[in-house]
Amino acid sequence: MMDHRVVDLPAFRLAGVIARVPMQFEGENAAIAELARGITEAQRAEMHRLMDAEPRHVINASWDSDTDFQKEAGELTHLIGVPTTATEAGEGLELVFVPALTWAVFPSDGPYPADMQQTCARIYGEWLAEAPFELDGYRMLSFSDVRADGTAYSEIWVPVRRGEDR
């Protein structure tokens, strides 16, 4: 069984910038990198001001995949932002409601982004097949603390619920 923890979180919002981007399983997604480069200093300051919910990091969130994250095809909605309890956000940031959910949280620590992407593949390809959980919607949160040597500590947060037949 993969290293993980299970966390129950109350409802919160994500405040950030959003774009539809191509689904890509490996390497840097150029559209996401461009979205990140487009974040202004004022938006960064507003995100840090709003960040008051778990996980307390600038996160990447993905949902609404054309292929339910099963194929490297189509597009998905991607947000770079922060978890917040705020009901308003300034500086051109969008707010996305996230209901109260149970999250399976998977750490990874190694070459970035390869190690994080391999962990993600194992979650969907191995862990979900064996765990007493199933996906609770198709959304995912992640953050990475990238080091100067090209490695990173990352966490991948996947919403889950107890499987009915497990």
CSV table of C-alpha atoms in Angstrom, one decimal:
chain,number,residue,atom,x,y,z
A,1,MET,CA,0.0,0.0,0.0
A,2,MET,CA,1.3,3.4,-0.9
A,3,ASP,CA,2.3,5.9,1.8
A,4,HIS,CA,-0.7,8.1,2.5
A,5,ARG,CA,-2.9,9.7,5.1
A,6,VAL,CA,-6.7,10.4,5.0
A,7,VAL,CA,-7.9,13.9,6.0
A,8,ASP,CA,-11.4,15.2,6.4
A,9,LEU,CA,-11.7,18.9,5.4
A,10,PRO,CA,-14.7,21.2,5.8
A,11,ALA,CA,-15.9,23.1,2.7
A,12,PHE,CA,-13.6,25.8,1.5
A,13,ARG,CA,-12.9,27.8,-1.7
A,14,LEU,CA,-9.9,28.0,-4.0
A,15,ALA,CA,-8.9,31.5,-5.0
A,16,GLY,CA,-6.7,31.8,-8.1
A,17,VAL,CA,-6.3,32.0,-11.8
A,18,ILE,CA,-8.0,29.4,-14.0
A,19,ALA,CA,-7.5,28.1,-17.6
A,20,ARG,CA,-8.5,25.1,-19.7
A,21,VAL,CA,-5.2,23.3,-20.5
A,22,PRO,CA,-4.3,20.2,-22.5
A,23,MET,CA,-4.2,16.9,-20.5
A,24,GLN,CA,-0.5,15.9,-20.1
A,25,PHE,CA,0.7,13.0,-18.0
A,26,GLU,CA,4.5,13.6,-18.2
A,27,GLY,CA,6.9,16.5,-18.2
A,28,GLU,CA,6.1,20.2,-17.8
A,29,ASN,CA,2.7,21.3,-19.2
A,30,ALA,CA,3.5,24.4,-21.2
A,31,ALA,CA,0.0,25.8,-20.8
A,32,ILE,CA,0.2,25.5,-17.0
A,33,ALA,CA,3.6,27.1,-17.0
A,34,GLU,CA,2.3,30.0,-19.1
A,35,LEU,CA,-0.7,30.4,-16.7
A,36,ALA,CA,1.8,30.6,-13.8
A,37,ARG,CA,4.0,33.1,-15.6
A,38,GLY,CA,0.9,35.3,-16.1
A,39,ILE,CA,0.2,35.7,-12.4
A,40,THR,CA,0.9,39.3,-11.4
A,41,GLU,CA,2.6,40.4,-8.2
A,42,ALA,CA,-0.7,41.9,-7.0
A,43,GLN,CA,-2.4,38.5,-7.6
A,44,ARG,CA,0.4,36.8,-5.7
A,45,ALA,CA,0.0,39.2,-2.8
A,46,GLU,CA,-3.8,38.7,-2.8
A,47,MET,CA,-3.5,34.9,-2.8
A,48,HIS,CA,-1.1,35.0,0.1
A,49,ARG,CA,-3.5,37.3,2.0
A,50,LEU,CA,-6.4,34.9,1.4
A,51,MET,CA,-4.6,31.6,2.2
A,52,ASP,CA,-6.2,30.5,5.4
A,53,ALA,CA,-7.3,26.8,4.9
A,54,GLU,CA,-5.6,23.5,4.4
A,55,PRO,CA,-3.4,22.7,2.7
A,56,ARG,CA,-1.7,26.0,3.4
A,57,HIS,CA,0.3,26.2,0.2
A,58,VAL,CA,0.0,27.6,-3.3
A,59,ILE,CA,-1.6,24.7,-5.0
A,60,ASN,CA,-2.5,23.4,-8.4
A,61,ALA,CA,-6.0,22.0,-8.8
A,62,SER,CA,-7.3,20.1,-11.7
A,63,TRP,CA,-10.8,19.0,-12.5
A,64,ASP,CA,-13.4,18.7,-15.3
A,65,SER,CA,-11.2,16.5,-17.5
A,66,ASP,CA,-12.6,15.6,-20.9
A,67,THR,CA,-11.5,11.9,-20.3
A,68,ASP,CA,-12.0,11.7,-16.5
A,69,PHE,CA,-8.2,11.7,-16.1
A,70,GLN,CA,-8.1,8.3,-17.8
A,71,LYS,CA,-6.4,9.2,-21.1
A,72,GLU,CA,-3.8,11.7,-22.1
A,73,ALA,CA,-6.2,13.5,-24.4
A,74,GLY,CA,-8.5,16.5,-24.4
A,75,GLU,CA,-8.4,19.2,-21.8
A,76,LEU,CA,-9.0,19.9,-18.2
A,77,THR,CA,-9.7,22.9,-16.0
A,78,HIS,CA,-6.6,24.0,-14.0
A,79,LEU,CA,-6.3,26.5,-11.2
A,80,ILE,CA,-3.2,27.9,-9.6
A,81,GLY,CA,-4.2,29.4,-6.3
A,82,VAL,CA,-4.8,29.0,-2.6
A,83,PRO,CA,-7.3,27.3,-0.3
A,84,THR,CA,-9.4,30.0,1.5
A,85,THR,CA,-12.5,30.5,3.6
A,86,ALA,CA,-13.0,33.9,2.0
A,87,THR,CA,-16.1,34.6,0.0
A,88,GLU,CA,-14.6,37.4,-2.1
A,89,ALA,CA,-11.3,37.7,-3.9
A,90,GLY,CA,-9.7,40.7,-5.6
A,91,GLU,CA,-7.0,41.3,-8.2
A,92,GLY,CA,-8.8,39.3,-10.9
A,93,LEU,CA,-8.8,36.0,-9.0
A,94,GLU,CA,-11.6,33.6,-9.3
A,95,LEU,CA,-13.2,31.6,-6.4
A,96,VAL,CA,-14.2,28.0,-6.8
A,97,PHE,CA,-16.3,26.2,-4.1
A,98,VAL,CA,-15.0,22.9,-2.8
A,99,PRO,CA,-17.5,20.9,-0.6
A,100,ALA,CA,-16.6,19.2,2.6
A,101,LEU,CA,-14.7,16.0,1.5
A,102,THR,CA,-12.4,13.2,2.7
A,103,TRP,CA,-9.0,13.4,1.0
A,104,ALA,CA,-6.4,10.8,0.5
A,105,VAL,CA,-3.0,12.6,0.7
A,106,PHE,CA,0.1,11.1,-1.0
A,107,PRO,CA,3.6,12.5,-0.3
A,108,SER,CA,6.4,12.2,-2.8
A,109,ASP,CA,10.0,13.4,-2.6
A,110,GLY,CA,12.4,13.1,-5.5
A,111,PRO,CA,13.2,14.5,-9.0
A,112,TYR,CA,10.6,17.1,-10.0
A,113,PRO,CA,8.2,16.7,-11.8
A,114,ALA,CA,8.8,13.0,-12.6
A,115,ASP,CA,8.5,11.7,-9.0
A,116,MET,CA,5.2,13.5,-8.4
A,117,GLN,CA,3.8,12.4,-11.8
A,118,GLN,CA,4.8,8.7,-11.1
A,119,THR,CA,3.1,9.0,-7.7
A,120,CYS,CA,0.0,10.3,-9.4
A,121,ALA,CA,0.0,7.4,-11.9
A,122,ARG,CA,0.4,4.9,-9.0
A,123,ILE,CA,-2.6,6.5,-7.1
A,124,TYR,CA,-4.9,5.9,-10.1
A,125,GLY,CA,-3.3,2.7,-11.4
A,126,GLU,CA,-2.5,0.8,-8.1
A,127,TRP,CA,-3.8,2.4,-4.9
A,128,LEU,CA,-7.4,2.9,-6.0
A,129,ALA,CA,-7.6,-0.7,-7.1
A,130,GLU,CA,-6.6,-2.0,-3.6
A,131,ALA,CA,-7.8,0.7,-1.2
A,132,PRO,CA,-11.2,0.6,0.5
A,133,PHE,CA,-11.9,3.9,-1.2
A,134,GLU,CA,-13.2,5.2,-4.5
A,135,LEU,CA,-12.9,8.6,-6.1
A,136,ASP,CA,-15.4,11.2,-4.9
A,137,GLY,CA,-15.5,13.2,-8.0
A,138,TYR,CA,-12.6,14.0,-10.4
A,139,ARG,CA,-10.7,16.8,-8.9
A,140,MET,CA,-7.1,16.8,-7.6
A,141,LEU,CA,-5.0,19.2,-5.6
A,142,SER,CA,-1.2,19.2,-5.4
A,143,PHE,CA,1.6,21.4,-4.2
A,144,SER,CA,5.4,21.1,-4.7
A,145,ASP,CA,8.2,22.7,-2.7
A,146,VAL,CA,10.9,22.6,-5.4
A,147,ARG,CA,14.5,22.7,-4.4
A,148,ALA,CA,17.5,24.2,-6.2
A,149,ASP,CA,18.8,20.7,-7.1
A,150,GLY,CA,15.7,19.9,-9.2
A,151,THR,CA,14.0,17.7,-6.5
A,152,ALA,CA,10.8,18.5,-4.6
A,153,TYR,CA,8.6,17.5,-1.7
A,154,SER,CA,5.1,17.2,-3.1
A,155,GLU,CA,1.7,16.2,-1.9
A,156,ILE,CA,-1.2,15.0,-4.1
A,157,TRP,CA,-4.7,15.3,-2.6
A,158,VAL,CA,-7.4,13.2,-4.1
A,159,PRO,CA,-11.1,13.3,-2.8
A,160,VAL,CA,-12.3,9.8,-1.8
A,161,ARG,CA,-15.2,8.1,-0.1
A,162,ARG,CA,-15.5,4.5,1.3
A,163,GLY,CA,-16.1,2.1,-1.5
A,164,GLU,CA,-19.5,0.4,-1.4
A,165,ASP,CA,-18.3,-3.1,-2.1
A,166,ARG,CA,-15.0,-3.0,-0.2
